Every structure is written in structure tokens, then in C-alpha cells.
Amino acid sequence: MTSVPTPIPSRTQYVLDAIKHRILTGQLTPGQALVETELAAQFGVSKTPVREALKTLAGTGLVVMSQYKGVTVRMVDADMAREVYDVRLLLEPEALRRAVRRGASLDAARDALAHADAAADTAERSLANRQFHRALYLPCGNPLLGRMLDEVRDQAALVAAVAWAADPSWEREAAEHRDILRLALAGDADGAASALHTHIASFVRRAIPEHPEEGQE
């Protein structure tokens, strides 16, 4: 008999979403302590949903739980960034290639790009950027491939948040996004995949200059 996943209680989900939003938009910075009592007071809940939310975030790699230091936002180092972006470079262009070849709708990607262009602040633009990339790979026709990319999505956003704080590059990346989408909408699967690979690799060279990545499609 197949077991049914236990749903996350609404209060825990609320706290989880709020903390994740703060981390991925840079309001909570890498290494910052996350104190249960303080967060519970901020969100108007008991410590239980905060504790459960932090456990879930630890499982996704956004926070670190230590017996001595407590809970902190995960630090971004070169090794972590390389691991995350190696996965993206290997999988994301192929997922987009498959999505284009199967004629999948890219309306969500177009909407996310428009949302990013109209964003009022960095936080809103960051979230729209994440939605754009997800809208490109999710309709690839392989749910497992989509889930694998979803698993590194938050960690990639954490790396990007740190990089953007040091060197904002929104306009350059927005232009690259428009080119990727143009090729995808034109049905050029290989061209769109190549442009996406170049886009990700370019970010890697800027954010992690010591990275030996040289692959270009």
C-alpha cells in the first residue's frame, strides 16, 4: 500500500515560505543566526512551527543546523557554488532543449520575464528570475529531470543572491534571458539550449572566477 505524504501544517508552511523568501532575497544573509524564539515572535507563532520549518530548510540546503552554533543561513563558498552550477550546466540546457522539441508552452517563461522587467525592487526581480528558469526546464517531459533541477534551485538562488549583492548584473542577464526565450519560441531547440548554457557559464565565470569551467556549446 502506497503511503501518502504528510502535509505540512499551515503555520509551518507560512513560516517556511517567509524564511525562505528572506534568505533568497538577501534579507537574511549567509552565516546569519536564526533564533527560534525571535522568529516565533516575528511571525506570531509558537516555536514548534519555526523548528519544523528550519528542519525542512536544512533538508533543502538553505540553512545549517549545528549542535554548537544553532541554526544559521548556509554560507556560500566556492565548492558549494561549483557543485550547484555544475548540475545546472549539465541538466538545465538539456531540459530546455527537450521542452522546445516537444512544443511545450513557454507562456509562463514569457510572463516571468515581463514580471522581472517590471519589478519594483531586487527581491521581486530575484523571484521572477527563478520563475523564468523554472518555466524553461519544467515542461521538458521528464518529471524526474524537473525535480532534480528543483532540488538545486534554491541553492542556486542563494549563490546568485550573494553574487548580485557584490556585482549587480540584472540588465545583462535580462538581455540574455530575452535571447534564450526568443530562440525557444522560434523552435530552435539547440540554439536555445546553447544560449542557456552560455548564460549559466557566463554567470559562473563572474561569480566564481577561479572556476575552471570552459565548456561552451
PDB file of C-alpha atoms in Angstrom:
ATOM      1  CA  MET A   1       0.000   0.000   0.000  1.00  0.00           C
ATOM      2  CA  THR A   2       1.449   3.356  -1.035  1.00  0.00           C
ATOM      3  CA  SER A   3       1.881   5.816   1.801  1.00  0.00           C
ATOM      4  CA  VAL A   4       0.511   9.318   1.414  1.00  0.00           C
ATOM      5  CA  PRO A   5       2.942  12.165   2.236  1.00  0.00           C
ATOM      6  CA  THR A   6       2.012  14.029   5.387  1.00  0.00           C
ATOM      7  CA  PRO A   7       1.060  17.608   4.509  1.00  0.00           C
ATOM      8  CA  ILE A   8       2.965  20.418   6.203  1.00  0.00           C
ATOM      9  CA  PRO A   9       0.727  22.244   8.722  1.00  0.00           C
ATOM     10  CA  SER A  10      -0.361  25.678   7.502  1.00  0.00           C
ATOM     11  CA  ARG A  11       1.530  27.616  10.188  1.00  0.00           C
ATOM     12  CA  THR A  12       4.727  25.730   9.459  1.00  0.00           C
ATOM     13  CA  GLN A  13       4.274  26.345   5.723  1.00  0.00           C
ATOM     14  CA  TYR A  14       3.715  30.052   6.355  1.00  0.00           C
ATOM     15  CA  VAL A  15       6.906  30.313   8.406  1.00  0.00           C
ATOM     16  CA  LEU A  16       8.816  28.152   5.923  1.00  0.00           C
ATOM     17  CA  ASP A  17       7.808  30.331   2.963  1.00  0.00           C
ATOM     18  CA  ALA A  18       8.576  33.545   4.827  1.00  0.00           C
ATOM     19  CA  ILE A  19      12.063  32.475   5.960  1.00  0.00           C
ATOM     20  CA  LYS A  20      12.903  31.088   2.505  1.00  0.00           C
ATOM     21  CA  HIS A  21      11.798  34.369   0.897  1.00  0.00           C
ATOM     22  CA  ARG A  22      14.030  36.349   3.231  1.00  0.00           C
ATOM     23  CA  ILE A  23      17.026  34.113   2.509  1.00  0.00           C
ATOM     24  CA  LEU A  24      16.625  34.064  -1.254  1.00  0.00           C
ATOM     25  CA  THR A  25      16.129  37.822  -1.492  1.00  0.00           C
ATOM     26  CA  GLY A  26      19.130  38.603   0.700  1.00  0.00           C
ATOM     27  CA  GLN A  27      17.212  39.905   3.728  1.00  0.00           C
ATOM     28  CA  LEU A  28      18.798  37.087   5.714  1.00  0.00           C
ATOM     29  CA  THR A  29      22.458  36.760   4.808  1.00  0.00           C
ATOM     30  CA  PRO A  30      24.767  33.702   4.762  1.00  0.00           C
ATOM     31  CA  GLY A  31      26.045  32.913   8.243  1.00  0.00           C
ATOM     32  CA  GLN A  32      23.259  34.843   9.982  1.00  0.00           C
ATOM     33  CA  ALA A  33      21.834  33.122  13.047  1.00  0.00           C
ATOM     34  CA  LEU A  34      18.194  32.042  13.003  1.00  0.00           C
ATOM     35  CA  VAL A  35      16.910  32.057  16.573  1.00  0.00           C
ATOM     36  CA  GLU A  36      13.679  30.144  17.151  1.00  0.00           C
ATOM     37  CA  THR A  37      12.316  32.468  19.834  1.00  0.00           C
ATOM     38  CA  GLU A  38      12.988  35.585  17.759  1.00  0.00           C
ATOM     39  CA  LEU A  39      11.410  34.141  14.639  1.00  0.00           C
ATOM     40  CA  ALA A  40       8.412  32.881  16.581  1.00  0.00           C
ATOM     41  CA  ALA A  41       7.829  36.381  17.949  1.00  0.00           C
ATOM     42  CA  GLN A  42       8.207  37.957  14.491  1.00  0.00           C
ATOM     43  CA  PHE A  43       5.682  35.599  12.912  1.00  0.00           C
ATOM     44  CA  GLY A  44       3.306  35.442  15.858  1.00  0.00           C
ATOM     45  CA  VAL A  45       3.537  31.665  16.257  1.00  0.00           C
ATOM     46  CA  SER A  46       4.905  29.193  18.768  1.00  0.00           C
ATOM     47  CA  LYS A  47       8.401  27.756  18.430  1.00  0.00           C
ATOM     48  CA  THR A  48       7.095  24.443  17.065  1.00  0.00           C
ATOM     49  CA  PRO A  49       6.259  25.597  13.502  1.00  0.00           C
ATOM     50  CA  VAL A  50       9.515  27.574  13.425  1.00  0.00           C
ATOM     51  CA  ARG A  51      11.503  24.500  14.448  1.00  0.00           C
ATOM     52  CA  GLU A  52       9.769  22.348  11.826  1.00  0.00           C
ATOM     53  CA  ALA A  53      10.306  24.985   9.129  1.00  0.00           C
ATOM     54  CA  LEU A  54      14.003  25.206   9.945  1.00  0.00           C
ATOM     55  CA  LYS A  55      14.341  21.419   9.738  1.00  0.00           C
ATOM     56  CA  THR A  56      12.782  21.479   6.271  1.00  0.00           C
ATOM     57  CA  LEU A  57      15.086  24.291   5.164  1.00  0.00           C
ATOM     58  CA  ALA A  58      18.073  22.332   6.453  1.00  0.00           C
ATOM     59  CA  GLY A  59      16.951  19.435   4.282  1.00  0.00           C
ATOM     60  CA  THR A  60      16.949  21.652   1.184  1.00  0.00           C
ATOM     61  CA  GLY A  61      20.404  23.023   1.983  1.00  0.00           C
ATOM     62  CA  LEU A  62      19.425  26.613   2.730  1.00  0.00           C
ATOM     63  CA  VAL A  63      20.236  26.530   6.445  1.00  0.00           C
ATOM     64  CA  VAL A  64      22.715  24.609   8.575  1.00  0.00           C
ATOM     65  CA  MET A  65      21.880  23.130  11.973  1.00  0.00           C
ATOM     66  CA  SER A  66      24.819  22.809  14.383  1.00  0.00           C
ATOM     67  CA  GLN A  67      24.915  21.492  17.912  1.00  0.00           C
ATOM     68  CA  TYR A  68      27.201  24.349  18.908  1.00  0.00           C
ATOM     69  CA  LYS A  69      26.220  27.269  16.673  1.00  0.00           C
ATOM     70  CA  GLY A  70      22.496  26.603  16.414  1.00  0.00           C
ATOM     71  CA  VAL A  71      20.792  27.317  13.082  1.00  0.00           C
ATOM     72  CA  THR A  72      22.384  29.660  10.550  1.00  0.00           C
ATOM     73  CA  VAL A  73      21.811  30.584   6.934  1.00  0.00           C
ATOM     74  CA  ARG A  74      24.102  28.456   4.804  1.00  0.00           C
ATOM     75  CA  MET A  75      27.385  30.069   3.859  1.00  0.00           C
ATOM     76  CA  VAL A  76      28.167  30.251   0.166  1.00  0.00           C
ATOM     77  CA  ASP A  77      31.663  29.044  -0.673  1.00  0.00           C
ATOM     78  CA  ALA A  78      33.319  28.232  -3.984  1.00  0.00           C
ATOM     79  CA  ASP A  79      32.933  24.459  -3.617  1.00  0.00           C
ATOM     80  CA  MET A  80      29.213  24.697  -2.896  1.00  0.00           C
ATOM     81  CA  ALA A  81      28.667  27.103  -5.791  1.00  0.00           C
ATOM     82  CA  ARG A  82      30.594  24.890  -8.201  1.00  0.00           C
ATOM     83  CA  GLU A  83      28.602  21.806  -7.256  1.00  0.00           C
ATOM     84  CA  VAL A  84      25.273  23.575  -7.761  1.00  0.00           C
ATOM     85  CA  TYR A  85      26.194  25.209 -11.050  1.00  0.00           C
ATOM     86  CA  ASP A  86      27.841  22.069 -12.423  1.00  0.00           C
ATOM     87  CA  VAL A  87      24.457  20.376 -12.048  1.00  0.00           C
ATOM     88  CA  ARG A  88      22.702  23.273 -13.752  1.00  0.00           C
ATOM     89  CA  LEU A  89      25.156  23.286 -16.653  1.00  0.00           C
ATOM     90  CA  LEU A  90      24.718  19.548 -17.159  1.00  0.00           C
ATOM     91  CA  LEU A  91      20.936  19.359 -16.868  1.00  0.00           C
ATOM     92  CA  GLU A  92      19.200  22.690 -17.466  1.00  0.00           C
ATOM     93  CA  PRO A  93      20.136  23.249 -21.149  1.00  0.00           C
ATOM     94  CA  GLU A  94      19.101  19.675 -21.984  1.00  0.00           C
ATOM     95  CA  ALA A  95      15.774  20.146 -20.203  1.00  0.00           C
ATOM     96  CA  LEU A  96      15.102  23.292 -22.245  1.00  0.00           C
ATOM     97  CA  ARG A  97      16.118  21.513 -25.472  1.00  0.00           C
ATOM     98  CA  ARG A  98      13.553  18.806 -24.739  1.00  0.00           C
ATOM     99  CA  ALA A  99      10.854  21.308 -23.837  1.00  0.00           C
ATOM    100  CA  VAL A 100      11.292  23.138 -27.141  1.00  0.00           C
ATOM    101  CA  ARG A 101      11.423  19.940 -29.199  1.00  0.00           C
ATOM    102  CA  ARG A 102       8.161  18.726 -27.739  1.00  0.00           C
ATOM    103  CA  GLY A 103       6.474  22.081 -28.463  1.00  0.00           C
ATOM    104  CA  ALA A 104       5.756  22.822 -24.807  1.00  0.00           C
ATOM    105  CA  SER A 105       4.115  26.111 -23.898  1.00  0.00           C
ATOM    106  CA  LEU A 106       6.548  28.749 -22.684  1.00  0.00           C
ATOM    107  CA  ASP A 107       3.898  31.274 -21.686  1.00  0.00           C
ATOM    108  CA  ALA A 108       4.995  31.039 -18.050  1.00  0.00           C
ATOM    109  CA  ALA A 109       8.563  31.943 -19.039  1.00  0.00           C
ATOM    110  CA  ARG A 110       7.320  34.927 -21.037  1.00  0.00           C
ATOM    111  CA  ASP A 111       5.207  36.078 -18.078  1.00  0.00           C
ATOM    112  CA  ALA A 112       8.137  35.691 -15.656  1.00  0.00           C
ATOM    113  CA  LEU A 113      10.384  37.720 -17.943  1.00  0.00           C
ATOM    114  CA  ALA A 114       7.799  40.512 -18.108  1.00  0.00           C
ATOM    115  CA  HIS A 115       7.431  40.370 -14.329  1.00  0.00           C
ATOM    116  CA  ALA A 116      11.211  40.701 -13.902  1.00  0.00           C
ATOM    117  CA  ASP A 117      11.325  43.694 -16.253  1.00  0.00           C
ATOM    118  CA  ALA A 118       8.553  45.416 -14.287  1.00  0.00           C
ATOM    119  CA  ALA A 119       9.919  44.508 -10.834  1.00  0.00           C
ATOM    120  CA  ALA A 120       9.956  47.308  -8.299  1.00  0.00           C
ATOM    121  CA  ASP A 121      12.882  46.003  -6.287  1.00  0.00           C
ATOM    122  CA  THR A 122      15.693  43.463  -6.204  1.00  0.00           C
ATOM    123  CA  ALA A 123      13.701  40.929  -4.190  1.00  0.00           C
ATOM    124  CA  GLU A 124      10.834  40.852  -6.678  1.00  0.00           C
ATOM    125  CA  ARG A 125      13.237  40.651  -9.609  1.00  0.00           C
ATOM    126  CA  SER A 126      15.129  37.778  -7.997  1.00  0.00           C
ATOM    127  CA  LEU A 127      11.970  35.728  -7.528  1.00  0.00           C
ATOM    128  CA  ALA A 128      10.871  36.424 -11.119  1.00  0.00           C
ATOM    129  CA  ASN A 129      14.283  35.303 -12.345  1.00  0.00           C
ATOM    130  CA  ARG A 130      13.890  31.985 -10.557  1.00  0.00           C
ATOM    131  CA  GLN A 131      10.436  31.536 -12.055  1.00  0.00           C
ATOM    132  CA  PHE A 132      11.799  32.234 -15.544  1.00  0.00           C
ATOM    133  CA  HIS A 133      14.400  29.482 -15.339  1.00  0.00           C
ATOM    134  CA  ARG A 134      11.925  27.021 -13.846  1.00  0.00           C
ATOM    135  CA  ALA A 135       9.418  27.758 -16.578  1.00  0.00           C
ATOM    136  CA  LEU A 136      12.059  26.820 -19.154  1.00  0.00           C
ATOM    137  CA  TYR A 137      13.011  23.431 -17.713  1.00  0.00           C
ATOM    138  CA  LEU A 138       9.816  22.207 -16.083  1.00  0.00           C
ATOM    139  CA  PRO A 139       7.903  21.329 -19.306  1.00  0.00           C
ATOM    140  CA  CYS A 140      10.759  19.078 -20.510  1.00  0.00           C
ATOM    141  CA  GLY A 141       8.516  15.996 -20.410  1.00  0.00           C
ATOM    142  CA  ASN A 142      10.642  14.208 -17.797  1.00  0.00           C
ATOM    143  CA  PRO A 143       9.276  14.818 -14.277  1.00  0.00           C
ATOM    144  CA  LEU A 144      12.398  13.351 -12.659  1.00  0.00           C
ATOM    145  CA  LEU A 145      14.643  15.780 -14.540  1.00  0.00           C
ATOM    146  CA  GLY A 146      12.420  18.637 -13.431  1.00  0.00           C
ATOM    147  CA  ARG A 147      12.561  17.506  -9.802  1.00  0.00           C
ATOM    148  CA  MET A 148      16.345  17.184  -9.921  1.00  0.00           C
ATOM    149  CA  LEU A 149      16.636  20.783 -11.085  1.00  0.00           C
ATOM    150  CA  ASP A 150      14.091  21.879  -8.489  1.00  0.00           C
ATOM    151  CA  GLU A 151      16.316  20.351  -5.801  1.00  0.00           C
ATOM    152  CA  VAL A 152      19.214  22.680  -6.624  1.00  0.00           C
ATOM    153  CA  ARG A 153      17.023  25.676  -7.458  1.00  0.00           C
ATOM    154  CA  ASP A 154      17.024  27.262  -4.008  1.00  0.00           C
ATOM    155  CA  GLN A 155      20.760  26.724  -3.529  1.00  0.00           C
ATOM    156  CA  ALA A 156      21.440  28.302  -6.926  1.00  0.00           C
ATOM    157  CA  ALA A 157      19.322  31.286  -5.900  1.00  0.00           C
ATOM    158  CA  LEU A 158      21.339  31.627  -2.694  1.00  0.00           C
ATOM    159  CA  VAL A 159      24.577  31.717  -4.706  1.00  0.00           C
ATOM    160  CA  ALA A 160      23.052  34.268  -7.079  1.00  0.00           C
ATOM    161  CA  ALA A 161      21.845  36.489  -4.232  1.00  0.00           C
ATOM    162  CA  VAL A 162      25.387  36.721  -2.859  1.00  0.00           C
ATOM    163  CA  ALA A 163      26.858  37.368  -6.320  1.00  0.00           C
ATOM    164  CA  TRP A 164      24.278  40.040  -7.194  1.00  0.00           C
ATOM    165  CA  ALA A 165      24.903  41.841  -3.913  1.00  0.00           C
ATOM    166  CA  ALA A 166      28.574  42.169  -4.888  1.00  0.00           C
ATOM    167  CA  ASP A 167      28.049  42.835  -8.598  1.00  0.00           C
ATOM    168  CA  PRO A 168      24.504  43.625  -9.813  1.00  0.00           C
ATOM    169  CA  SER A 169      24.139  42.309 -13.348  1.00  0.00           C
ATOM    170  CA  TRP A 170      20.395  42.398 -13.903  1.00  0.00           C
ATOM    171  CA  GLU A 171      20.405  44.245 -17.225  1.00  0.00           C
ATOM    172  CA  ARG A 172      22.966  41.934 -18.798  1.00  0.00           C
ATOM    173  CA  GLU A 173      21.154  38.837 -17.626  1.00  0.00           C
ATOM    174  CA  ALA A 174      17.760  40.189 -18.698  1.00  0.00           C
ATOM    175  CA  ALA A 175      19.108  40.640 -22.238  1.00  0.00           C
ATOM    176  CA  GLU A 176      20.410  37.069 -22.200  1.00  0.00           C
ATOM    177  CA  HIS A 177      17.033  35.829 -20.948  1.00  0.00           C
ATOM    178  CA  ARG A 178      15.258  37.582 -23.818  1.00  0.00           C
ATOM    179  CA  ASP A 179      17.614  35.952 -26.329  1.00  0.00           C
ATOM    180  CA  ILE A 180      17.084  32.490 -24.816  1.00  0.00           C
ATOM    181  CA  LEU A 181      13.308  32.909 -24.914  1.00  0.00           C
ATOM    182  CA  ARG A 182      13.380  34.270 -28.481  1.00  0.00           C
ATOM    183  CA  LEU A 183      15.240  31.186 -29.699  1.00  0.00           C
ATOM    184  CA  ALA A 184      12.974  28.844 -27.758  1.00  0.00           C
ATOM    185  CA  LEU A 185       9.792  30.467 -29.096  1.00  0.00           C
ATOM    186  CA  ALA A 186      11.220  30.211 -32.618  1.00  0.00           C
ATOM    187  CA  GLY A 187      11.527  26.464 -32.147  1.00  0.00           C
ATOM    188  CA  ASP A 188      15.333  26.465 -32.210  1.00  0.00           C
ATOM    189  CA  ALA A 189      15.923  23.825 -29.544  1.00  0.00           C
ATOM    190  CA  ASP A 190      19.682  23.558 -29.979  1.00  0.00           C
ATOM    191  CA  GLY A 191      20.153  27.323 -30.225  1.00  0.00           C
ATOM    192  CA  ALA A 192      18.087  27.955 -27.096  1.00  0.00           C
ATOM    193  CA  ALA A 193      19.959  25.249 -25.171  1.00  0.00           C
ATOM    194  CA  SER A 194      23.314  26.673 -26.288  1.00  0.00           C
ATOM    195  CA  ALA A 195      22.299  30.207 -25.295  1.00  0.00           C
ATOM    196  CA  LEU A 196      21.155  28.955 -21.875  1.00  0.00           C
ATOM    197  CA  HIS A 197      24.428  27.068 -21.358  1.00  0.00           C
ATOM    198  CA  THR A 198      26.402  30.191 -22.278  1.00  0.00           C
ATOM    199  CA  HIS A 199      24.214  32.284 -19.946  1.00  0.00           C
ATOM    200  CA  ILE A 200      24.826  29.996 -16.963  1.00  0.00           C
ATOM    201  CA  ALA A 201      28.538  29.559 -17.733  1.00  0.00           C
ATOM    202  CA  SER A 202      28.958  33.340 -18.020  1.00  0.00           C
ATOM    203  CA  PHE A 203      27.455  33.795 -14.573  1.00  0.00           C
ATOM    204  CA  VAL A 204      29.797  31.128 -13.192  1.00  0.00           C
ATOM    205  CA  ARG A 205      32.847  32.934 -14.560  1.00  0.00           C
ATOM    206  CA  ARG A 206      31.712  36.209 -12.988  1.00  0.00           C
ATOM    207  CA  ALA A 207      30.591  34.804  -9.647  1.00  0.00           C
ATOM    208  CA  ILE A 208      33.279  32.133  -9.256  1.00  0.00           C
ATOM    209  CA  PRO A 209      36.226  33.418 -11.306  1.00  0.00           C
ATOM    210  CA  GLU A 210      38.535  30.624 -10.175  1.00  0.00           C
ATOM    211  CA  HIS A 211      36.152  28.017 -11.588  1.00  0.00           C
ATOM    212  CA  PRO A 212      37.831  26.039 -14.379  1.00  0.00           C
ATOM    213  CA  GLU A 213      34.599  25.838 -16.396  1.00  0.00           C
ATOM    214  CA  GLU A 214      35.390  26.415 -20.041  1.00  0.00           C
ATOM    215  CA  GLY A 215      32.617  24.494 -21.747  1.00  0.00           C
ATOM    216  CA  GLN A 216      30.712  26.369 -24.382  1.00  0.00           C
ATOM    217  CA  GLU A 217      28.125  24.829 -26.671  1.00  0.00           C
TER     218      GLU A 217
END
